[in-house]
Coordinates of C-alpha atoms and ligand atoms in Angstrom, one line a residue:
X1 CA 0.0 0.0 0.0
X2 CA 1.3 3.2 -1.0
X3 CA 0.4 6.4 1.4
X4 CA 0.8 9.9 0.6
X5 CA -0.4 13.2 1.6
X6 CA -1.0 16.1 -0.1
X7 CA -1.6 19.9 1.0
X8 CA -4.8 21.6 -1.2
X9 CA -6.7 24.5 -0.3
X10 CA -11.0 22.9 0.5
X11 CA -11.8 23.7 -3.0
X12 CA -9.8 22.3 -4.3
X13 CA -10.7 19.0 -2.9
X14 CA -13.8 18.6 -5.5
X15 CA -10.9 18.5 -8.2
X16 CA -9.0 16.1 -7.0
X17 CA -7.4 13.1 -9.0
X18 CA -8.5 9.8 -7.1
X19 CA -10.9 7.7 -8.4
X20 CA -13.0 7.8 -4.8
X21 CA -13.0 10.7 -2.4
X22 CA -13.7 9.6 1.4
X23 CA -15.1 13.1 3.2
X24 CA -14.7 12.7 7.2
X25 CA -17.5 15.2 8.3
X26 CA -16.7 15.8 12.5
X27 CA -19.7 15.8 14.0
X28 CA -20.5 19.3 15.7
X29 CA -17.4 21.0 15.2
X30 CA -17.9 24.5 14.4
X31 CA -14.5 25.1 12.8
X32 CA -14.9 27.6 9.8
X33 CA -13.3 25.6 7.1
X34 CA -16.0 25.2 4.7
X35 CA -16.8 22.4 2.6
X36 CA -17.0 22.7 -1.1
X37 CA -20.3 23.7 -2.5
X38 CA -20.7 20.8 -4.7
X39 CA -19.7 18.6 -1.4
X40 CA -22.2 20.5 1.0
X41 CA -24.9 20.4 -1.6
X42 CA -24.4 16.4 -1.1
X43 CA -24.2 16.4 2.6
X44 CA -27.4 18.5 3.0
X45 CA -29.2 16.8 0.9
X46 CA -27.8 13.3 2.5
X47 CA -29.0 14.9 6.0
X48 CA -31.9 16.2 5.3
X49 CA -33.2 12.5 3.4
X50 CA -32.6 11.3 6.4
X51 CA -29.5 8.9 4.7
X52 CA -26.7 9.9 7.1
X53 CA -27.0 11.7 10.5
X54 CA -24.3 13.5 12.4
X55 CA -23.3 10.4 14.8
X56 CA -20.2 8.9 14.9
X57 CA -19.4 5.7 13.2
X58 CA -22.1 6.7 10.2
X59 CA -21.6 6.5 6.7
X60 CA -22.7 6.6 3.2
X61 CA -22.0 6.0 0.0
X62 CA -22.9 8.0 -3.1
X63 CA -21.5 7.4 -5.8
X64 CA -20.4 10.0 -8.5
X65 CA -21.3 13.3 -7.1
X66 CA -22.3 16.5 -9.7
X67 CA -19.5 18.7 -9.2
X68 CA -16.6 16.0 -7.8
X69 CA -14.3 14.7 -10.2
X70 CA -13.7 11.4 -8.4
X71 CA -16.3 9.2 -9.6
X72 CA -16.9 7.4 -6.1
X73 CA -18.0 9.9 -2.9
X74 CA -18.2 8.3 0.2
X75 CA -19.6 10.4 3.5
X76 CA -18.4 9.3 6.8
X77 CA -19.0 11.2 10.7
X78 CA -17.1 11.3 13.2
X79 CA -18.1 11.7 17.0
X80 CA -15.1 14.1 17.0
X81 CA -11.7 15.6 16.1
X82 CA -9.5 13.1 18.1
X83 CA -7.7 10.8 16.0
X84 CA -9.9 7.9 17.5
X85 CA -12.8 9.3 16.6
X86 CA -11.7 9.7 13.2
X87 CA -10.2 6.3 12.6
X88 CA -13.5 5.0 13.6
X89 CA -14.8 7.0 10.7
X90 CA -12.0 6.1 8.3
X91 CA -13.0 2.2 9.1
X92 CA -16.7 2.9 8.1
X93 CA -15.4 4.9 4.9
X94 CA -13.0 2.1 4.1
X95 CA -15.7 -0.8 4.6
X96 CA -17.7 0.4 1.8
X97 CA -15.3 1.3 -0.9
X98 CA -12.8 -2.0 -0.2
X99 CA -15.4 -4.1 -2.5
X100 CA -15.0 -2.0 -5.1
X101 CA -13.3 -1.1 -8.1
X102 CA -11.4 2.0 -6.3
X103 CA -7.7 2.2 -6.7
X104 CA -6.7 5.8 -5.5
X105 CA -8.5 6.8 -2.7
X106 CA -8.5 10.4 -1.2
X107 CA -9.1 11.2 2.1
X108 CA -10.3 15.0 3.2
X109 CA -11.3 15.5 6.9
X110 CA -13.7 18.3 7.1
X111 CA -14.5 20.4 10.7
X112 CA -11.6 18.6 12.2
X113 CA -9.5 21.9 12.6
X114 CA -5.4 21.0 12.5
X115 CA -4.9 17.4 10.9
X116 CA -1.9 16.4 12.3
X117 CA 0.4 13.0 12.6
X118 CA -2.2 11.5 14.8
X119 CA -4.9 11.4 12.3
X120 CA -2.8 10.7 9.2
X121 CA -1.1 7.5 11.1
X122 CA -5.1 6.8 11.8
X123 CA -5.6 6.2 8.6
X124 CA -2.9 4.4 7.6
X125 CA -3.7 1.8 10.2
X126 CA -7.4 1.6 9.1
X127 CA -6.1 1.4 5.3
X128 CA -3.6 -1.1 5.6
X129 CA -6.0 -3.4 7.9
X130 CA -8.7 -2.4 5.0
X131 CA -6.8 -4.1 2.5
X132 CA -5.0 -7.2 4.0
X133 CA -6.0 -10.5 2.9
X134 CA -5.1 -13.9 4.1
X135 CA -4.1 -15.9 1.0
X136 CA -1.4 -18.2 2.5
X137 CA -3.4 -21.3 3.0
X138 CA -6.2 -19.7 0.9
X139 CA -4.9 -18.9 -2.9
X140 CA -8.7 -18.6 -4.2
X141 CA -9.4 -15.9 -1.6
X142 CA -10.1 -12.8 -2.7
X143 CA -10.5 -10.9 -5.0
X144 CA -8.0 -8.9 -3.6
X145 CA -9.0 -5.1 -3.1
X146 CA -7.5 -3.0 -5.6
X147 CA -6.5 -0.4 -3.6
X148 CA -3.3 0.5 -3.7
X149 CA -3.2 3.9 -3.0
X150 CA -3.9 6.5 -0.2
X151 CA -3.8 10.2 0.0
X152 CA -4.5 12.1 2.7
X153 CA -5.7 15.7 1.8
X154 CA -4.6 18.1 4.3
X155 CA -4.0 22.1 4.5
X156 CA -0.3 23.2 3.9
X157 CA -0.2 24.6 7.6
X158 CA -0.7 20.5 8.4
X159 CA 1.1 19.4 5.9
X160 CA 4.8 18.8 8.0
X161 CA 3.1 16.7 10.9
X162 CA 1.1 15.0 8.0
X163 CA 4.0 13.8 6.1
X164 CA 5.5 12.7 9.6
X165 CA 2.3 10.8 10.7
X166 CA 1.8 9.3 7.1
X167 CA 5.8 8.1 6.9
X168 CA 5.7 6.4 10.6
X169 CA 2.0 5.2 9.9
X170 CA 3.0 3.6 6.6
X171 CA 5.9 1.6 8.8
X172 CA 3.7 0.3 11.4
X173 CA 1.2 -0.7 9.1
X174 CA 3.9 -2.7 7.1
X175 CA 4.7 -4.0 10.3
X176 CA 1.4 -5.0 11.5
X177 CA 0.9 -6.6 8.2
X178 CA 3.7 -9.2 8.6
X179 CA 2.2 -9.8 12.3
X180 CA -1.2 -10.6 11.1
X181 CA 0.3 -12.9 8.4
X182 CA 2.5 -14.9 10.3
X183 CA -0.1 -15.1 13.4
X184 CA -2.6 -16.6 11.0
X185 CA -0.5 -19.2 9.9
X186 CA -2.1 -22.3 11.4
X187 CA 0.3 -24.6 13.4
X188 CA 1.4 -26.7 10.5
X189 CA 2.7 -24.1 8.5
X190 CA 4.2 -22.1 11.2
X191 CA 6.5 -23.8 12.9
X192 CA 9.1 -22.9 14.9
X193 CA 12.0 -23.7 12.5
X194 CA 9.0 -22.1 10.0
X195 CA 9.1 -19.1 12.2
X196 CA 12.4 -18.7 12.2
X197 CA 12.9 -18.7 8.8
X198 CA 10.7 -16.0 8.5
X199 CA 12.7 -14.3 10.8
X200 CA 16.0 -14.7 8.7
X201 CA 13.8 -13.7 5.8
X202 CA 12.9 -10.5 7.7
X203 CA 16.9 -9.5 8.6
X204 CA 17.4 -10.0 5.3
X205 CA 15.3 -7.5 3.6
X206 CA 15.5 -5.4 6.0
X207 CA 19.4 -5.2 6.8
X208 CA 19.0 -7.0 10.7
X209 CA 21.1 -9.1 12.4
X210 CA 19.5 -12.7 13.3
X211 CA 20.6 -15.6 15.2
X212 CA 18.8 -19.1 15.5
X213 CA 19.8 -21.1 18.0
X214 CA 18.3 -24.8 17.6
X215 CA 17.5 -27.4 20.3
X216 CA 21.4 -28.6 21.3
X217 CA 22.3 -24.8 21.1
X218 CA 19.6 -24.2 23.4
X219 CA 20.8 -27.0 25.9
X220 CA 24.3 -25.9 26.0
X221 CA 22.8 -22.9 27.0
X222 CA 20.9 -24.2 30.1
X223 CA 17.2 -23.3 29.1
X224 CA 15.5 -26.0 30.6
X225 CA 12.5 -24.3 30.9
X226 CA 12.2 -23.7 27.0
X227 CA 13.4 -27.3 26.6
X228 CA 10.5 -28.7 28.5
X229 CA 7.6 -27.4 27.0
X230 CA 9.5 -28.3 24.0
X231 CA 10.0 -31.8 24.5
X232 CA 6.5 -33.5 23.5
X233 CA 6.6 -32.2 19.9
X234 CA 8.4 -33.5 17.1
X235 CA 9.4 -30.3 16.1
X236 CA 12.7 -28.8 17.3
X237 CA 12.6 -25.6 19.4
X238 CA 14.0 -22.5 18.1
X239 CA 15.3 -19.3 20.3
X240 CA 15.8 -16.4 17.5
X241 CA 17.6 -13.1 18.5
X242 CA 17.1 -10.3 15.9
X243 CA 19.2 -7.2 16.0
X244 CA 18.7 -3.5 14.8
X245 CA 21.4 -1.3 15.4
X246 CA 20.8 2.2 14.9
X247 CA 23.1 3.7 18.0
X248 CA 26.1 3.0 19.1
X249 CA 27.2 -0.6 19.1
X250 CA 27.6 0.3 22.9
X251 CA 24.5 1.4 24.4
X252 CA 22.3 -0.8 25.6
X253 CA 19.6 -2.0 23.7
X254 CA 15.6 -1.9 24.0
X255 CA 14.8 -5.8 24.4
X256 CA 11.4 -7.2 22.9
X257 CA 11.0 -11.4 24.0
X258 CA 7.8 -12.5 22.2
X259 CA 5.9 -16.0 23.5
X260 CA 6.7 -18.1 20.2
X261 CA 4.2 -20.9 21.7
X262 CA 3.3 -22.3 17.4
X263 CA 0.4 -24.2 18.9
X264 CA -0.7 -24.6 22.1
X265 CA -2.3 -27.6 22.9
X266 CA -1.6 -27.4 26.8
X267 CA 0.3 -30.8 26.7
X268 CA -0.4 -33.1 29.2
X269 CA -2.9 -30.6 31.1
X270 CA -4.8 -30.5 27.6
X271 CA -7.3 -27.8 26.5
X272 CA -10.8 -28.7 25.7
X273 CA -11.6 -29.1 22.2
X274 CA -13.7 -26.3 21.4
X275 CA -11.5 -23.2 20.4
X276 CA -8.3 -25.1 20.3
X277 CA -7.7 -23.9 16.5
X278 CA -7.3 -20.5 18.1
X279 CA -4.3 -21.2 19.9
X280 CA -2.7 -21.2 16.7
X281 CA -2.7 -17.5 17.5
X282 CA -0.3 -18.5 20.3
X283 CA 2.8 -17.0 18.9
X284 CA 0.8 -13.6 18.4
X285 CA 3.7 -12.3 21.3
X286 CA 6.3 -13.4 18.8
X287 CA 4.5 -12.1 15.4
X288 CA 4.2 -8.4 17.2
X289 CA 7.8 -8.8 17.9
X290 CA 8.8 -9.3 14.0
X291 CA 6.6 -7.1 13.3
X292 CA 7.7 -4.2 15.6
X293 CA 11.1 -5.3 14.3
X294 CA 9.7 -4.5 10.6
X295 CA 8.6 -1.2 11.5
X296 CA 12.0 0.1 12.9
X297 CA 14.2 -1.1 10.7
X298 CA 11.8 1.0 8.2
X299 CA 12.1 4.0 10.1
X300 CA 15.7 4.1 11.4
X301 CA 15.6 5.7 14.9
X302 CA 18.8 6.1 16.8
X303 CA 18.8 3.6 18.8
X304 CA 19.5 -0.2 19.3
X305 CA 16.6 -2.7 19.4
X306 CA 16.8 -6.9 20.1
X307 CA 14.0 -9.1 19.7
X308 CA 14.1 -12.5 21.6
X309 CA 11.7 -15.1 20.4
X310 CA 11.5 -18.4 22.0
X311 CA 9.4 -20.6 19.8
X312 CA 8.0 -24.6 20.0
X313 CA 5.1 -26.5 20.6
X314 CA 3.1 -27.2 23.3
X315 CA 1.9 -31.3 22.8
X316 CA 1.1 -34.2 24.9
X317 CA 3.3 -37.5 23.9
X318 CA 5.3 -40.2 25.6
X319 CA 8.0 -38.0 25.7
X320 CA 5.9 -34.9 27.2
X321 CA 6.6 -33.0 30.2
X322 CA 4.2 -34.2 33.3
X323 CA 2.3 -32.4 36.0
X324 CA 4.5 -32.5 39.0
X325 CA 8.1 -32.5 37.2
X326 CA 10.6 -30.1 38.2
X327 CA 13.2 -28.5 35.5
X328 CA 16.0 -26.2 35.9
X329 CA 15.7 -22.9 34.3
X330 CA 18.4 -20.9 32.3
X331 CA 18.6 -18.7 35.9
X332 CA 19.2 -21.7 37.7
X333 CA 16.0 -21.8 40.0
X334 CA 13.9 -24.8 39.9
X335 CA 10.5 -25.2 38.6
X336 CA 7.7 -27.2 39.8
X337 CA 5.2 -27.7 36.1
X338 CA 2.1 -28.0 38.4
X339 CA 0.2 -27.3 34.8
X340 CA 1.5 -28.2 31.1
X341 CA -0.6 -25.6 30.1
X342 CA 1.3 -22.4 31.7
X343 CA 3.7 -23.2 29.4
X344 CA 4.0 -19.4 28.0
X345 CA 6.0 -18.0 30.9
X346 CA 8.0 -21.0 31.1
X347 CA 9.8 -20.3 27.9
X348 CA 9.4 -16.4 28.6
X349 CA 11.5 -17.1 32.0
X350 CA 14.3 -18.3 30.1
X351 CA 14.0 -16.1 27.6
X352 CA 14.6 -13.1 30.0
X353 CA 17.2 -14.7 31.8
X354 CA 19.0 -14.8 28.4
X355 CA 17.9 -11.1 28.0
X356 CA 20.3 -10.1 31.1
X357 CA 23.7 -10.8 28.7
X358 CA 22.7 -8.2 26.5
X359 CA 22.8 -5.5 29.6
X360 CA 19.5 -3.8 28.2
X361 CA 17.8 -0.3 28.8
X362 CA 14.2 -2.0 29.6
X363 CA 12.6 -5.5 28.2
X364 CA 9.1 -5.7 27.7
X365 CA 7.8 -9.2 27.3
X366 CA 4.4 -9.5 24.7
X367 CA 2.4 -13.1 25.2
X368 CA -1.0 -14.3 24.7
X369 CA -0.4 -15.3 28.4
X370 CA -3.4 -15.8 30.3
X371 CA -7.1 -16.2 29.3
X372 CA -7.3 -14.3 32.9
X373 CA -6.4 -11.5 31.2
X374 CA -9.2 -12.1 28.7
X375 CA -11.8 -11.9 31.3
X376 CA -9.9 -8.9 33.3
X377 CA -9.6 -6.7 30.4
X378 CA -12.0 -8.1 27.2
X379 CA -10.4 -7.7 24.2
X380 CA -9.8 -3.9 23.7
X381 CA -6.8 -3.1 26.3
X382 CA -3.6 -5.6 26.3
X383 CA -2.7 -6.0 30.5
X384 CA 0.3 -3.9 31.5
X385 CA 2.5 -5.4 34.1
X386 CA 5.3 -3.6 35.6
X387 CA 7.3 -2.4 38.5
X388 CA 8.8 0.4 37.2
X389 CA 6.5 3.4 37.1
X390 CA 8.2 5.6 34.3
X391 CA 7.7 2.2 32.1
X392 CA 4.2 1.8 32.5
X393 CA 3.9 5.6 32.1
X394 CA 5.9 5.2 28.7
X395 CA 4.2 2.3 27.5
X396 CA 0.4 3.4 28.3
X397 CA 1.5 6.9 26.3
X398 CA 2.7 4.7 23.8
X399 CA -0.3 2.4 23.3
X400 CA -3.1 5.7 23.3
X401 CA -1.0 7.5 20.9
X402 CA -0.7 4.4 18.6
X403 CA -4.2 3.8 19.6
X404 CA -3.5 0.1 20.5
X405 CA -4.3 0.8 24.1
X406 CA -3.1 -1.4 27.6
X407 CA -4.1 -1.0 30.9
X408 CA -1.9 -1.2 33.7
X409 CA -2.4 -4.2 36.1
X410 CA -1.4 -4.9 40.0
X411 CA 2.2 -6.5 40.9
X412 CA 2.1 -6.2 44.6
X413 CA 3.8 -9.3 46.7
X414 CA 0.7 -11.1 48.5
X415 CA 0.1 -12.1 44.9
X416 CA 3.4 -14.2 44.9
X417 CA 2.5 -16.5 47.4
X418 CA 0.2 -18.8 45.3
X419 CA 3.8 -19.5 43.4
X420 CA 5.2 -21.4 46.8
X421 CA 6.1 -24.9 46.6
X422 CA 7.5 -27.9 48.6
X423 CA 9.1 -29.1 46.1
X424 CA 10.6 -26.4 43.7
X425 CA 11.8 -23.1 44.1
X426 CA 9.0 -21.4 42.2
X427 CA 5.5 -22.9 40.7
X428 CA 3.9 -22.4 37.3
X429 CA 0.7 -21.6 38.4
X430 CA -1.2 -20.1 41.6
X431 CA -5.2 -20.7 42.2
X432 CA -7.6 -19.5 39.3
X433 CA -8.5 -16.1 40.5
X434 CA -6.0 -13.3 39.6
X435 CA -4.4 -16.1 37.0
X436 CA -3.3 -12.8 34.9
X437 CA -1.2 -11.4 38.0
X438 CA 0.2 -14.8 39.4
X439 CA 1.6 -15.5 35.4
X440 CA 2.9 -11.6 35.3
X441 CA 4.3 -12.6 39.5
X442 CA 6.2 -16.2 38.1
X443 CA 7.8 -13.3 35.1
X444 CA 8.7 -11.2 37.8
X445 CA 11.0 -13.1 39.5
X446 CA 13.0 -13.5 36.5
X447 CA 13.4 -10.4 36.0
X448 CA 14.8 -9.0 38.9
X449 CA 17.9 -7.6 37.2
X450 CA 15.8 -6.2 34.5
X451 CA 14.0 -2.9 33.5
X452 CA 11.0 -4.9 32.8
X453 CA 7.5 -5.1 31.9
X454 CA 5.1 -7.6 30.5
X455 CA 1.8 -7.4 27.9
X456 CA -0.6 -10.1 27.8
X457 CA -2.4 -9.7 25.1
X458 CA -4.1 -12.8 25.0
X459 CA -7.3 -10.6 24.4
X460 CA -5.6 -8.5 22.0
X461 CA -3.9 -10.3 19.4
X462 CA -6.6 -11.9 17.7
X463 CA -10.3 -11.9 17.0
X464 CA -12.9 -14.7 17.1
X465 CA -15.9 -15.3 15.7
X466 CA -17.3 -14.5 11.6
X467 CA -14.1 -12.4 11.4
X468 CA -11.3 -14.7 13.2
X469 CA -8.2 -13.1 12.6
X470 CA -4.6 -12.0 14.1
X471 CA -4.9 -8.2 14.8
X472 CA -0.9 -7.2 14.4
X473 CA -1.6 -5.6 18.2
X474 CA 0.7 -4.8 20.1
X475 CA 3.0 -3.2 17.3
X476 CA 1.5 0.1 17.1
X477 CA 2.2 0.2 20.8
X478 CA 5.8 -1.1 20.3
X479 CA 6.9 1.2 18.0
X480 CA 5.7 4.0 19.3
X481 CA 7.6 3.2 22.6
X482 CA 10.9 2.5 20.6
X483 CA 10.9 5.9 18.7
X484 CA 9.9 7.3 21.8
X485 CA 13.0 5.8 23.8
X486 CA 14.8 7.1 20.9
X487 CA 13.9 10.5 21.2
X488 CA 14.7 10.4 25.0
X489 CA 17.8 8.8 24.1
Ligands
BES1 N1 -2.1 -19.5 25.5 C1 -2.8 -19.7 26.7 C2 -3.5 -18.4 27.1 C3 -4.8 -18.1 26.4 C4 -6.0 -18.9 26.6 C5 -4.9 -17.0 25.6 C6 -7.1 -18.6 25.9 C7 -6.0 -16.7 24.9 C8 -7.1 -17.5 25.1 C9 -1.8 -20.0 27.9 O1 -0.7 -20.8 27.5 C10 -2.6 -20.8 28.8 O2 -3.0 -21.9 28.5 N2 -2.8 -20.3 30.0 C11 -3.6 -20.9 31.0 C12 -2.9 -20.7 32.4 C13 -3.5 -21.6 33.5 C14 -3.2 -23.1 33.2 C15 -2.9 -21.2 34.8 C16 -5.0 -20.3 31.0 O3 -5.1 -19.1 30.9 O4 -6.0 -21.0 31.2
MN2 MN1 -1.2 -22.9 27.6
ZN3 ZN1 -0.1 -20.6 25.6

């Protein structure tokens, strides 16, 4: 998808070469920037049918338009001028015209005063997501949409923080594409050597360093937490470490570990059947990581990034680990698997342990964790955990400005007693109630040494139902936080 923007005075907007015109009408505002008469003439006739009303989230399509040279008009209202508001609005626009023939679609927000970055990465997201198709496993889907194109109108006083928002919004929608490709994948044709690949593909298009470690890499290492989850599948574990390096080889890097679980049966402690397919969606942690990855490399901030993905299986067999056996993790402390099934912060406890040799500025952990988290937060906010106030007040700025928002959860110690055991040094699992906390309490004490903090986006990462589907969540939030790091660096 190509996105541009371009800076026109309002009437010139009727003139406009696109072959579709989305108008964002802000419901309310009483800005003086006046809408094209032919446009108007549309809108107040639209209004006063009673086709559209001035209510956020409505819409209409109308077709070619008397006065318009793009042959497709499409009305859209938002509530109002915040960029959330309006990306609601782009949605509705895009909804309608995606079935169509429209290649070049212009975008003018009307009453919404300054455009700035905010809206202009707003509608990159909602056009990239518009337009992505799963094909992988699907070749006859389709057809695909034909857009291709995507200019945001704007006034020249906007157009600087336009062209900003528009470049980084192009990046984490590249980004989030790759995310929502790989997380789609089913099991069987993303493994972990499958997703690792990928991950070599990934450094080399876009200039990163990569590293796979395989399974006796990974026990000369010690991670005997990643190993045991590992050990009922067939397939081979991977640990994948991806580099950007955009500062000084010396200064310490941002750290992104992603939960690489390919399929998550919950071993021995299996899942029902109902809904298992979705834990296909188990690496989502790992796809965000990629993708964030993506985005960066694209937009080359000064600074230095590693991603950490520990990827395998999770399957019952003869060889699988048992309830009641106790492995040694990469930081030496023993674990007591009390349930196969929190197997996501087992290989996320090595995976931070490894993250202490690479003396990093902060590591932030993203895993479909916890279906606790699901019913704590529903599917709109990812769960922030984190001991470090700055780094919760970084990453919740980060998530509402990419608007891919997370909430921050509780951390304090009485949680950590459900993790005592007789016979380990730590447990894998506390009591059902505040399973989200207990999982983010197990991370913590791994992560001691670290600048840390931990998403579950187990509610966030894909959809279910008529439209099941990865949603490339958290990268928005990632990125942001990584150019934001690098602006504070
Ligand atoms: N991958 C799941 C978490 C999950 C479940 C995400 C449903 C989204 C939807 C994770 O590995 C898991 O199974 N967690 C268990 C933990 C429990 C055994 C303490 C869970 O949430 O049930
Ligand atoms: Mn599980
Ligand atoms: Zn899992």
């Amino acid at each position: 998808m190509d996105f541009r923007h371009q800076a026109i005075a309002p009437t010139g907007v009727v003139a406009t070469a696109a072959d579709a015109l989305l108008v964002v009408i802000v419901a309310g505002a009483k800005g003086k920037a006046d809408l094209p008469r032919a446009l108007n003439a549309a809108l107040q006739r639209a209004l006063k049918q009673g086709d559209l009303a001035l209510e956020g989230g409505r819409c209409l399509y109308l077709g070619a338009v008397s006065g318009v040279k793009a042959p497709r008009v499409v009305l859209a209202v938002a509530a109002d001028a915040s960029p959330r508001a309006v990306k609601a609005a782009f949605v509705a626009g895009l909804a309608q015209l995606k079935a169509l023939g429209s290649r070049h679609l212009a975008v003018w927000l009307h009453g919404a005063g300054a455009v700035g970055a905010g809206h202009a990465e707003a509608l990159t997201q909602a056009a990239g997501d518009a337009v992505y198709l799963y094909r992988h496993t699907k070749p006859s889907a389709g057809p695909a949409p034909k857009l291709g194109r995507v200019t945001l109108l704007c006034a020249r006083a906007d157009e600087a923080s336009v062209a900003e928002g528009t470049k980084q919004g192009a990046a984490i929608a590249a980004g989030v594409k790759l995310a929502r490709e790989l997380a789609n994948r089913p099991g069987n044709h993303c493994t972990p050597s499958q997703l690792a690949e990928q991950a070599q593909e990934l450094a080399r298009q876009m200039k990163l360093k990569v590293q796979v470690l395989g399974r006796k890499e990974i026990e000369q290492l010690g991670m005997g937490a990643l190993l045991a989850v590992s050990q009922g599948s067939e397939q081979p574990p991977r640990f994948i470490v991806l580099g950007y390096q955009g500062a000084a080889a010396s200064a310490p890097p941002v750290v992104l570990v992603g939960k690489g679980i390919t399929f998550d049966s919950g071993g021995i402690s299996i899942k029902p059947a109902a809904e298992m397919d979705e834990m296909k969606f188990d690496m989502g942690g790992a796809a965000s990581v990629l993708g964030t990855l993506r985005a960066v490399a694209q937009l080359k901030p000064a600074i230095n990034l590693v991603g950490l993905i520990a990827a395998c299986e999770n399957l019952p067999s003869g060889r699988a680990v048992k309830p009641g056996d106790v492995v040694t993790s990469l930081s030496g402390k023993t674990i007591e698997i009390l349930n196969t099934d929190a197997e996501g912060r087992l290989i996320l406890c090595d995976a931070l342990s490894y993250a202490e040799r690479l003396a990093p500025r902060a590591v932030v952990d993203i895993a479909t964790l916890t279906g606790a988290c699901v019913i704590a937060l529903g599917h709109h906010r990812s769960g922030l955990f984190t001991p470090h106030d700055a780094l919760a007040e970084s990453l919740g700025r980060a998530g509402d400005a990419a608007l891919d928002p997370c909430w921050r959860m509780p951390l304090d110690a009485e949680y950590d007693e459900a993790l005592k055991t007789s016979f380990a040094d730590v447990a894998n699992v506390g009591p059902r109630a505040g399973g989200a906390i207990t999982a983010a309490m197990f991370l913590k004490r791994f992560a001691a040494k670290l600048h840390w903090a931990h998403l579950d986006i187990a509610g966030t990462a894909w959809k279910t139902g008529a439209n099941k589907g990865a949603t490339g969540r958290p990268v928005g939030l990632l990125t942001h936080y990584v150019l934001e790091q690098a602006r504070a660096a």
